[in-house]
Amino acid sequence: MQQQTDDMEGSMESPNLEFEYGDTDNFTAELSELYSYTEEPEFSLNRDYFEEDFKNHVKGRRWMELSMEEQRAYVMRLLDALEVTDRDKRLKVARAILYLAQGVFDECDTETDVLYWSRHNVFLLYDMGIFTALLELLSMEIDNNQACSSAVRKPAISLADSTELRVLLSIMYLMVETIRVEMEGDSPERKAAREAFKAELGSPLYNGEPFALLLFTMVTKFCSMNAPHFPMKKVLLLLWKTILFTLGGFEELQEMKVRMREQLNLPPLPEDSIKVVRNMRAASPPASAMELIEQQQQQKRGRRSRRPLVKQDSLDTYNERDPFKNDDVRDEEDDPEDMDSGIEGEVDPLDRDVIIQPPPPPPPLRPPTERLSFPKGLPWAPKVREKDIEHFLETSRNKFIGFTLGNDTDTLVGLPRPIHESVKTLKQHKYVSIAEVQIKREEELQQCPMTMGEEEVEEIPAEILYLGMLPSLSQYVIALLKLLLAAAPTSKAKTDSINILADVLPEEMPITVLQSMKLGIDVNRHKEIIVKAIAALLLLLLKHFKLNHIYQFEYVAQHLVFANCIPLILKFFNQNIMSYISARNSICALDFPHCVVHEMPELTAESLEAGDSNQFCWRNLFSCINLLRILNKITKWKHSRTMMLVVFKSAPILKRALKVKQAMMQLYVLKLLKIQTKYLGRQWRKSNMKTMSAIYQKVRHRLNDDWAYGNDIDARPWDFQAEECALRESIEKFNTHRYDKNQNSDFTPVDNCLQSVLGQRVDLPEDFHYSYEMWLEREVFSQPIQWEGLLQA
């Protein structure tokens, strides 16, 4: 009861969150999230195996006391020992290597020392070729059919079923994450090793495909129930960090975008979006409808003789209505049954039987103490597309001169002076995106394949990854969304859902209340980390593919839409977001590297319940922002998908997310509300003026976008199926001409020389000469030949 009260108070106060968005959390936090709390006893196991082997070969000395050459010689001996056939011996050696990668913590006094020696050892392990050896062992474990069939038959899977895989994946994760993160004092040798490792991971060196594809294969194998013992959290974390390392993070993406615009002779970006978002301030969230209700109750009790002036804040959440039922006076946020009807049966990827839970009751009333405060001027430079200028001129010409000039945006003859000024202003803010250039180029290639010739495709990591993912892309997307659904806090456990807890549940279930509490925290933390990894991974893939080629992005986005990604993300946000973001599912004393350096304090129910002292949970806020960004990416400029947001009644769900006072999260919520306002009806806009004002002040303006009034041509009924089909056709044409090299094209040259054709060697089956005479009789001698017809042809 006390915890519920605290949650309600926390959601009432909704303080400003000092959150700094980035590619990842701080380095220590990213390392600690690799391990479940149930894995804590294994730290000492790794140390014991290392010391047992080390003392046999290096008498009376510690690892830190060895010279570099002696350390290299010892690692080489471990590398040789990894090749033994005995599975148990291999596991002991792998644990010893893991202890080195963890920073020989038994010889360290502080966490800083552990991180220093971990970094030193990881670069040493990479230099000695450990990663390649681990990769071979990982491939063996993936193909271990005996372990897979054994796990499938087990009624309950625990940590013990994935021991070998967890050890291998942990070493690989530590190597990828440690080498990925650049430190100020890194030597030239380490910088060179980083670049070499990055190139190695991103190129098709492992069985002709990048390392990430092996991990994607593990994900699909797990989700198809063929390998339920795979430690999915570790696989997803390693997959995310591998793609982050090889393709680059958000700042690298911005630099790549700037370079590509220069190559295409496009004007520079009007601003750095990362900096603009970081400088934004959060707005006060819309107040609860309860404020208005309380005022009405006071009025009924006769406390006021005249009607009170109701602040617009209060109107915001009040009257949240169905956009298609403007005469309905009920508040949608207070009508969970009505809300459920929009999402029910549409959430589960390829398994449509999950119902969104009704929203939690609104928090108690708190009088707003802060006013909106925005910087002077708008944060974003407005943008105009070529299409917008053409549409404006078409309308103006029809109105003033009675005919149009197609796509001509330069001829202004016969138009009044104000139209001239308008066109001038529009052209000043004209923005040509890289995607528009790529689409235009693709259309030219389709129309004039002979003239344009073969397209030169640069073999960058994103291109190599897309080419590898292409044959099974839909499987990868569905598998990731299944995992996201299983890890979402709003999901109910079902008998047929996948079990994502294989690498967190101990062999022996807890018997005391304290153990149960600890396991409960561990399970919740485990799910949060899975959501974090999947959200970050999908966003990175979408952004990199969009920059590499727009149709690669559209292909992934369309698969996400067809696998019910939109209702799945809305289902995720249909919870008490303030509670999710302020969740304290962590035990600081058990986090690595703290737990291996300091004495373990006695854990009590009170200390576990208290959790950490942070104002919010970084990973949960990071996940929420990334999921909102994914939703923005797949719905932007797509009327059919925007209508899905309307049909699934996303407006009240998104508006509740505005209670989180973090500028970046609010920005992406407002963007999603902006694209659907024209479809929500006048009454909704009238009742949500504070939200409309926040959209105006925070979201970029498109000068001709009539989003606030709904008079735009884009608000008319559309054949949404035709829109998606046309897009799919364009994507298939792109994939065919760019990647299908064996296509039977109409433009394939024909050999008309009789001698050349007859002289070609034809490969026949081995048994053909046995039935050669029968074939001649059937196909040649018994067939009448019209010689006159042949001569005439």
mmCIF file of N, CA, C and O in Angstrom, residues 633-714:
data_model
loop_
_atom_site.group_PDB
_atom_site.id
_atom_site.type_symbol
_atom_site.label_atom_id
_atom_site.label_comp_id
_atom_site.label_asym_id
_atom_site.label_seq_id
_atom_site.Cartn_x
_atom_site.Cartn_y
_atom_site.Cartn_z
ATOM 1 N N LYS A 633 9.326 6.868 -37.131
ATOM 2 C CA LYS A 633 9.998 6.499 -38.384
ATOM 3 C C LYS A 633 9.043 5.753 -39.324
ATOM 4 O O LYS A 633 9.036 6.006 -40.529
ATOM 5 N N ILE A 634 8.277 4.803 -38.786
ATOM 6 C CA ILE A 634 7.478 3.959 -39.675
ATOM 7 C C ILE A 634 6.136 4.595 -40.058
ATOM 8 O O ILE A 634 5.476 4.107 -40.971
ATOM 9 N N THR A 635 5.726 5.681 -39.379
ATOM 10 C CA THR A 635 4.441 6.312 -39.722
ATOM 11 C C THR A 635 4.603 7.634 -40.485
ATOM 12 O O THR A 635 3.652 8.098 -41.092
ATOM 13 N N LYS A 636 5.779 8.217 -40.493
ATOM 14 C CA LYS A 636 5.986 9.537 -41.105
ATOM 15 C C LYS A 636 5.682 9.509 -42.602
ATOM 16 O O LYS A 636 6.189 8.649 -43.321
ATOM 17 N N TRP A 637 4.823 10.437 -43.058
ATOM 18 C CA TRP A 637 4.423 10.581 -44.462
ATOM 19 C C TRP A 637 3.634 9.377 -44.982
ATOM 20 O O TRP A 637 3.473 9.226 -46.181
ATOM 21 N N LYS A 638 3.160 8.502 -44.109
ATOM 22 C CA LYS A 638 2.391 7.340 -44.552
ATOM 23 C C LYS A 638 0.957 7.482 -44.017
ATOM 24 O O LYS A 638 0.701 7.250 -42.838
ATOM 25 N N HIS A 639 0.009 7.838 -44.900
ATOM 26 C CA HIS A 639 -1.366 8.092 -44.447
ATOM 27 C C HIS A 639 -2.013 6.838 -43.887
ATOM 28 O O HIS A 639 -2.748 6.882 -42.901
ATOM 29 N N SER A 640 -1.720 5.694 -44.514
ATOM 30 C CA SER A 640 -2.353 4.451 -44.050
ATOM 31 C C SER A 640 -1.909 4.122 -42.632
ATOM 32 O O SER A 640 -2.706 3.681 -41.805
ATOM 33 N N ARG A 641 -0.635 4.349 -42.348
ATOM 34 C CA ARG A 641 -0.120 4.022 -41.011
ATOM 35 C C ARG A 641 -0.558 5.062 -39.983
ATOM 36 O O ARG A 641 -0.761 4.734 -38.811
ATOM 37 N N THR A 642 -0.696 6.305 -40.434
ATOM 38 C CA THR A 642 -1.221 7.336 -39.531
ATOM 39 C C THR A 642 -2.651 6.983 -39.132
ATOM 40 O O THR A 642 -3.044 7.144 -37.972
ATOM 41 N N MET A 643 -3.418 6.480 -40.092
ATOM 42 C CA MET A 643 -4.786 6.071 -39.771
ATOM 43 C C MET A 643 -4.810 4.899 -38.793
ATOM 44 O O MET A 643 -5.743 4.765 -38.001
ATOM 45 N N MET A 644 -3.771 4.060 -38.836
ATOM 46 C CA MET A 644 -3.685 2.977 -37.845
ATOM 47 C C MET A 644 -3.568 3.567 -36.443
ATOM 48 O O MET A 644 -4.167 3.071 -35.489
ATOM 49 N N LEU A 645 -2.774 4.647 -36.311
ATOM 50 C CA LEU A 645 -2.660 5.318 -35.008
ATOM 51 C C LEU A 645 -4.027 5.816 -34.542
ATOM 52 O O LEU A 645 -4.363 5.744 -33.359
ATOM 53 N N VAL A 646 -4.813 6.341 -35.491
ATOM 54 C CA VAL A 646 -6.142 6.859 -35.142
ATOM 55 C C VAL A 646 -7.082 5.716 -34.771
ATOM 56 O O VAL A 646 -7.779 5.763 -33.759
ATOM 57 N N VAL A 647 -7.065 4.662 -35.578
ATOM 58 C CA VAL A 647 -7.973 3.531 -35.353
ATOM 59 C C VAL A 647 -7.676 2.847 -34.024
ATOM 60 O O VAL A 647 -8.603 2.431 -33.312
ATOM 61 N N PHE A 648 -6.394 2.742 -33.671
ATOM 62 C CA PHE A 648 -6.030 2.115 -32.402
ATOM 63 C C PHE A 648 -6.128 3.086 -31.229
ATOM 64 O O PHE A 648 -5.678 2.779 -30.128
ATOM 65 N N LYS A 649 -6.699 4.277 -31.483
ATOM 66 C CA LYS A 649 -6.935 5.271 -30.428
ATOM 67 C C LYS A 649 -5.670 5.559 -29.630
ATOM 68 O O LYS A 649 -5.626 5.424 -28.406
ATOM 69 N N SER A 650 -4.657 5.973 -30.361
ATOM 70 C CA SER A 650 -3.363 6.223 -29.724
ATOM 71 C C SER A 650 -3.309 7.567 -29.006
ATOM 72 O O SER A 650 -2.458 7.768 -28.138
ATOM 73 N N ALA A 651 -4.194 8.500 -29.370
ATOM 74 C CA ALA A 651 -4.094 9.853 -28.804
ATOM 75 C C ALA A 651 -4.106 9.874 -27.274
ATOM 76 O O ALA A 651 -3.212 10.482 -26.655
ATOM 77 N N PRO A 652 -5.075 9.227 -26.579
ATOM 78 C CA PRO A 652 -5.040 9.264 -25.111
ATOM 79 C C PRO A 652 -3.835 8.531 -24.526
ATOM 80 O O PRO A 652 -3.298 8.939 -23.493
ATOM 81 N N ILE A 653 -3.394 7.456 -25.210
ATOM 82 C CA ILE A 653 -2.212 6.718 -24.726
ATOM 83 C C ILE A 653 -0.989 7.611 -24.808
ATOM 84 O O ILE A 653 -0.190 7.707 -23.862
ATOM 85 N N LEU A 654 -0.832 8.296 -25.948
ATOM 86 C CA LEU A 654 0.333 9.169 -26.138
ATOM 87 C C LEU A 654 0.270 10.374 -25.209
ATOM 88 O O LEU A 654 1.299 10.827 -24.696
ATOM 89 N N LYS A 655 -0.935 10.897 -24.997
ATOM 90 C CA LYS A 655 -1.051 12.075 -24.121
ATOM 91 C C LYS A 655 -0.636 11.765 -22.692
ATOM 92 O O LYS A 655 -0.055 12.610 -22.005
ATOM 93 N N ARG A 656 -0.900 10.530 -22.245
ATOM 94 C CA ARG A 656 -0.454 10.167 -20.901
ATOM 95 C C ARG A 656 1.071 10.136 -20.825
ATOM 96 O O ARG A 656 1.654 10.406 -19.780
ATOM 97 N N ALA A 657 1.717 9.811 -21.945
ATOM 98 C CA ALA A 657 3.179 9.782 -21.957
ATOM 99 C C ALA A 657 3.778 11.181 -21.825
ATOM 100 O O ALA A 657 4.950 11.327 -21.463
ATOM 101 N N LEU A 658 2.980 12.222 -22.093
ATOM 102 C CA LEU A 658 3.475 13.598 -21.934
ATOM 103 C C LEU A 658 3.702 13.964 -20.476
ATOM 104 O O LEU A 658 4.320 14.985 -20.174
ATOM 105 N N LYS A 659 3.202 13.137 -19.554
ATOM 106 C CA LYS A 659 3.418 13.409 -18.128
ATOM 107 C C LYS A 659 4.887 13.276 -17.750
ATOM 108 O O LYS A 659 5.315 13.789 -16.725
ATOM 109 N N VAL A 660 5.653 12.555 -18.559
ATOM 110 C CA VAL A 660 7.091 12.411 -18.299
ATOM 111 C C VAL A 660 7.766 13.714 -18.721
ATOM 112 O O VAL A 660 7.790 14.052 -19.898
ATOM 113 N N LYS A 661 8.318 14.429 -17.754
ATOM 114 C CA LYS A 661 8.903 15.738 -18.060
ATOM 115 C C LYS A 661 10.341 15.582 -18.551
ATOM 116 O O LYS A 661 11.302 15.869 -17.856
ATOM 117 N N GLN A 662 10.447 15.088 -19.759
ATOM 118 C CA GLN A 662 11.750 14.972 -20.418
ATOM 119 C C GLN A 662 11.552 15.448 -21.856
ATOM 120 O O GLN A 662 10.710 14.936 -22.594
ATOM 121 N N ALA A 663 12.335 16.443 -22.261
ATOM 122 C CA ALA A 663 12.068 17.159 -23.510
ATOM 123 C C ALA A 663 12.090 16.252 -24.738
ATOM 124 O O ALA A 663 11.238 16.363 -25.618
ATOM 125 N N MET A 664 13.043 15.342 -24.801
ATOM 126 C CA MET A 664 13.172 14.511 -25.997
ATOM 127 C C MET A 664 11.984 13.562 -26.140
ATOM 128 O O MET A 664 11.448 13.385 -27.231
ATOM 129 N N MET A 665 11.579 12.980 -25.034
ATOM 130 C CA MET A 665 10.429 12.073 -25.077
ATOM 131 C C MET A 665 9.162 12.835 -25.466
ATOM 132 O O MET A 665 8.367 12.373 -26.285
ATOM 133 N N GLN A 666 8.989 14.030 -24.885
ATOM 134 C CA GLN A 666 7.814 14.832 -25.215
ATOM 135 C C GLN A 666 7.796 15.207 -26.695
ATOM 136 O O GLN A 666 6.754 15.198 -27.347
ATOM 137 N N LEU A 667 8.981 15.512 -27.252
ATOM 138 C CA LEU A 667 9.070 15.901 -28.661
ATOM 139 C C LEU A 667 8.516 14.800 -29.563
ATOM 140 O O LEU A 667 7.713 15.059 -30.462
ATOM 141 N N TYR A 668 8.925 13.551 -29.317
ATOM 142 C CA TYR A 668 8.493 12.459 -30.198
ATOM 143 C C TYR A 668 7.030 12.084 -29.961
ATOM 144 O O TYR A 668 6.350 11.637 -30.890
ATOM 145 N N VAL A 669 6.526 12.294 -28.754
ATOM 146 C CA VAL A 669 5.085 12.102 -28.508
ATOM 147 C C VAL A 669 4.296 13.161 -29.283
ATOM 148 O O VAL A 669 3.299 12.856 -29.954
ATOM 149 N N LEU A 670 4.755 14.412 -29.215
ATOM 150 C CA LEU A 670 4.062 15.506 -29.905
ATOM 151 C C LEU A 670 4.095 15.316 -31.417
ATOM 152 O O LEU A 670 3.124 15.633 -32.116
ATOM 153 N N LYS A 671 5.191 14.795 -31.939
ATOM 154 C CA LYS A 671 5.262 14.513 -33.381
ATOM 155 C C LYS A 671 4.191 13.513 -33.794
ATOM 156 O O LYS A 671 3.544 13.659 -34.837
ATOM 157 N N LEU A 672 4.035 12.465 -32.968
ATOM 158 C CA LEU A 672 3.029 11.440 -33.266
ATOM 159 C C LEU A 672 1.610 11.991 -33.154
ATOM 160 O O LEU A 672 0.715 11.577 -33.895
ATOM 161 N N LEU A 673 1.398 12.920 -32.220
ATOM 162 C CA LEU A 673 0.078 13.537 -32.109
ATOM 163 C C LEU A 673 -0.171 14.493 -33.279
ATOM 164 O O LEU A 673 -1.287 14.570 -33.802
ATOM 165 N N LYS A 674 0.873 15.187 -33.712
ATOM 166 C CA LYS A 674 0.718 16.170 -34.793
ATOM 167 C C LYS A 674 0.242 15.517 -36.085
ATOM 168 O O LYS A 674 -0.647 16.032 -36.763
ATOM 169 N N ILE A 675 0.831 14.345 -36.440
ATOM 170 C CA ILE A 675 0.501 13.751 -37.740
ATOM 171 C C ILE A 675 -0.935 13.236 -37.791
ATOM 172 O O ILE A 675 -1.475 13.032 -38.879
ATOM 173 N N GLN A 676 -1.575 13.063 -36.618
ATOM 174 C CA GLN A 676 -2.949 12.548 -36.647
ATOM 175 C C GLN A 676 -4.003 13.570 -36.257
ATOM 176 O O GLN A 676 -5.193 13.267 -36.289
ATOM 177 N N THR A 677 -3.585 14.800 -35.921
ATOM 178 C CA THR A 677 -4.584 15.790 -35.460
ATOM 179 C C THR A 677 -5.641 16.069 -36.521
ATOM 180 O O THR A 677 -6.817 16.244 -36.191
ATOM 181 N N LYS A 678 -5.250 16.117 -37.785
ATOM 182 C CA LYS A 678 -6.231 16.442 -38.831
ATOM 183 C C LYS A 678 -7.308 15.367 -38.958
ATOM 184 O O LYS A 678 -8.378 15.630 -39.487
ATOM 185 N N TYR A 679 -7.022 14.155 -38.448
ATOM 186 C CA TYR A 679 -8.000 13.064 -38.525
ATOM 187 C C TYR A 679 -8.856 12.950 -37.257
ATOM 188 O O TYR A 679 -9.800 12.172 -37.228
ATOM 189 N N LEU A 680 -8.501 13.686 -36.201
ATOM 190 C CA LEU A 680 -9.160 13.495 -34.905
ATOM 191 C C LEU A 680 -10.411 14.342 -34.737
ATOM 192 O O LEU A 680 -11.132 14.192 -33.759
ATOM 193 N N GLY A 681 -10.658 15.271 -35.648
ATOM 194 C CA GLY A 681 -11.877 16.068 -35.570
ATOM 195 C C GLY A 681 -11.700 17.364 -34.804
ATOM 196 O O GLY A 681 -10.794 17.521 -33.986
ATOM 197 N N ARG A 682 -12.597 18.288 -35.088
ATOM 198 C CA ARG A 682 -12.514 19.632 -34.500
ATOM 199 C C ARG A 682 -12.672 19.611 -32.986
ATOM 200 O O ARG A 682 -12.004 20.340 -32.272
ATOM 201 N N GLN A 683 -13.576 18.750 -32.498
ATOM 202 C CA GLN A 683 -13.834 18.727 -31.064
ATOM 203 C C GLN A 683 -12.586 18.323 -30.283
ATOM 204 O O GLN A 683 -12.289 18.882 -29.225
ATOM 205 N N TRP A 684 -11.838 17.344 -30.807
ATOM 206 C CA TRP A 684 -10.608 16.924 -30.131
ATOM 207 C C TRP A 684 -9.611 18.084 -30.077
ATOM 208 O O TRP A 684 -9.017 18.349 -29.034
ATOM 209 N N ARG A 685 -9.457 18.773 -31.195
ATOM 210 C CA ARG A 685 -8.506 19.900 -31.227
ATOM 211 C C ARG A 685 -8.946 21.011 -30.273
ATOM 212 O O ARG A 685 -8.125 21.626 -29.587
ATOM 213 N N LYS A 686 -10.233 21.239 -30.240
ATOM 214 C CA LYS A 686 -10.770 22.284 -29.367
ATOM 215 C C LYS A 686 -10.529 21.943 -27.900
ATOM 216 O O LYS A 686 -10.258 22.823 -27.071
ATOM 217 N N SER A 687 -10.601 20.663 -27.568
ATOM 218 C CA SER A 687 -10.454 20.237 -26.177
ATOM 219 C C SER A 687 -8.999 20.051 -25.760
ATOM 220 O O SER A 687 -8.728 19.784 -24.598
ATOM 221 N N ASN A 688 -8.090 20.154 -26.700
ATOM 222 C CA ASN A 688 -6.681 19.883 -26.394
ATOM 223 C C ASN A 688 -5.776 21.027 -26.854
ATOM 224 O O ASN A 688 -4.737 20.804 -27.479
ATOM 225 N N MET A 689 -6.179 22.236 -26.521
ATOM 226 C CA MET A 689 -5.451 23.400 -27.041
ATOM 227 C C MET A 689 -4.045 23.517 -26.459
ATOM 228 O O MET A 689 -3.138 24.008 -27.117
ATOM 229 N N LYS A 690 -3.861 23.050 -25.220
ATOM 230 C CA LYS A 690 -2.510 23.144 -24.657
ATOM 231 C C LYS A 690 -1.554 22.193 -25.393
ATOM 232 O O LYS A 690 -0.403 22.530 -25.671
ATOM 233 N N THR A 691 -2.048 21.006 -25.735
ATOM 234 C CA THR A 691 -1.237 20.065 -26.514
ATOM 235 C C THR A 691 -0.955 20.647 -27.890
ATOM 236 O O THR A 691 0.169 20.549 -28.395
ATOM 237 N N MET A 692 -1.961 21.258 -28.522
ATOM 238 C CA MET A 692 -1.773 21.890 -29.834
ATOM 239 C C MET A 692 -0.713 22.990 -29.759
ATOM 240 O O MET A 692 0.141 23.126 -30.639
ATOM 241 N N SER A 693 -0.757 23.751 -28.662
ATOM 242 C CA SER A 693 0.230 24.825 -28.473
ATOM 243 C C SER A 693 1.633 24.257 -28.316
ATOM 244 O O SER A 693 2.601 24.776 -28.875
ATOM 245 N N ALA A 694 1.757 23.151 -27.564
ATOM 246 C CA ALA A 694 3.068 22.524 -27.381
ATOM 247 C C ALA A 694 3.602 21.985 -28.705
ATOM 248 O O ALA A 694 4.801 22.100 -28.992
ATOM 249 N N ILE A 695 2.723 21.425 -29.535
ATOM 250 C CA ILE A 695 3.147 20.950 -30.861
ATOM 251 C C ILE A 695 3.689 22.121 -31.667
ATOM 252 O O ILE A 695 4.748 22.024 -32.301
ATOM 253 N N TYR A 696 2.949 23.233 -31.641
ATOM 254 C CA TYR A 696 3.373 24.420 -32.404
ATOM 255 C C TYR A 696 4.757 24.886 -31.972
ATOM 256 O O TYR A 696 5.595 25.266 -32.776
ATOM 257 N N GLN A 697 5.010 24.865 -30.654
ATOM 258 C CA GLN A 697 6.265 25.420 -30.144
ATOM 259 C C GLN A 697 7.439 24.457 -30.206
ATOM 260 O O GLN A 697 8.583 24.882 -30.197
ATOM 261 N N LYS A 698 7.187 23.142 -30.263
ATOM 262 C CA LYS A 698 8.291 22.190 -30.156
ATOM 263 C C LYS A 698 8.594 21.411 -31.430
ATOM 264 O O LYS A 698 9.718 20.960 -31.619
ATOM 265 N N VAL A 699 7.596 21.203 -32.277
ATOM 266 C CA VAL A 699 7.774 20.340 -33.453
ATOM 267 C C VAL A 699 8.060 21.216 -34.681
ATOM 268 O O VAL A 699 7.531 22.315 -34.800
ATOM 269 N N ARG A 700 8.897 20.703 -35.569
ATOM 270 C CA ARG A 700 9.256 21.457 -36.777
ATOM 271 C C ARG A 700 8.022 21.781 -37.620
ATOM 272 O O ARG A 700 7.109 20.979 -37.763
ATOM 273 N N HIS A 701 8.034 22.985 -38.218
ATOM 274 C CA HIS A 701 6.917 23.409 -39.057
ATOM 275 C C HIS A 701 7.171 23.057 -40.516
ATOM 276 O O HIS A 701 8.281 23.206 -41.025
ATOM 277 N N ARG A 702 6.126 22.574 -41.153
ATOM 278 C CA ARG A 702 6.103 22.439 -42.607
ATOM 279 C C ARG A 702 5.166 23.541 -43.080
ATOM 280 O O ARG A 702 3.971 23.526 -42.741
ATOM 281 N N LEU A 703 5.671 24.495 -43.848
ATOM 282 C CA LEU A 703 4.931 25.738 -44.079
ATOM 283 C C LEU A 703 3.554 25.527 -44.691
ATOM 284 O O LEU A 703 2.631 26.274 -44.431
ATOM 285 N N ASN A 704 3.389 24.527 -45.534
ATOM 286 C CA ASN A 704 2.089 24.296 -46.178
ATOM 287 C C ASN A 704 1.271 23.216 -45.486
ATOM 288 O O ASN A 704 0.239 22.821 -45.984
ATOM 289 N N ASP A 705 1.745 22.724 -44.359
ATOM 290 C CA ASP A 705 1.068 21.622 -43.669
ATOM 291 C C ASP A 705 -0.071 22.179 -42.826
ATOM 292 O O ASP A 705 0.150 22.866 -41.828
ATOM 293 N N ASP A 706 -1.284 21.856 -43.239
ATOM 294 C CA ASP A 706 -2.460 22.370 -42.539
ATOM 295 C C ASP A 706 -2.868 21.426 -41.424
ATOM 296 O O ASP A 706 -4.031 21.066 -41.278
ATOM 297 N N TRP A 707 -1.896 21.011 -40.606
ATOM 298 C CA TRP A 707 -2.150 19.971 -39.601
ATOM 299 C C TRP A 707 -3.156 20.394 -38.543
ATOM 300 O O TRP A 707 -3.888 19.568 -37.988
ATOM 301 N N ALA A 708 -3.223 21.676 -38.212
ATOM 302 C CA ALA A 708 -4.044 22.110 -37.082
ATOM 303 C C ALA A 708 -5.516 22.281 -37.455
ATOM 304 O O ALA A 708 -6.352 22.430 -36.570
ATOM 305 N N TYR A 709 -5.842 22.287 -38.774
ATOM 306 C CA TYR A 709 -7.229 22.563 -39.168
ATOM 307 C C TYR A 709 -7.869 21.414 -39.933
ATOM 308 O O TYR A 709 -9.076 21.314 -40.015
ATOM 309 N N GLY A 710 -7.061 20.546 -40.500
ATOM 310 C CA GLY A 710 -7.618 19.390 -41.196
ATOM 311 C C GLY A 710 -8.201 19.712 -42.549
ATOM 312 O O GLY A 710 -9.010 18.945 -43.077
ATOM 313 N N ASN A 711 -7.826 20.853 -43.168
ATOM 314 C CA ASN A 711 -8.345 21.196 -44.486
ATOM 315 C C ASN A 711 -7.449 20.702 -45.612
ATOM 316 O O ASN A 711 -7.718 20.927 -46.776
ATOM 317 N N ASP A 712 -6.343 20.071 -45.236
ATOM 318 C CA ASP A 712 -5.342 19.679 -46.227
ATOM 319 C C ASP A 712 -5.868 18.555 -47.123
ATOM 320 O O ASP A 712 -6.691 17.739 -46.706
ATOM 321 N N ILE A 713 -5.352 18.496 -48.329
ATOM 322 C CA ILE A 713 -5.762 17.437 -49.269
ATOM 323 C C ILE A 713 -5.431 16.053 -48.712
ATOM 324 O O ILE A 713 -6.104 15.073 -49.001
ATOM 325 N N ASP A 714 -4.374 15.985 -47.884
ATOM 326 C CA ASP A 714 -3.954 14.690 -47.346
ATOM 327 C C ASP A 714 -4.957 14.122 -46.347
ATOM 328 O O ASP A 714 -4.852 12.959 -45.967
#
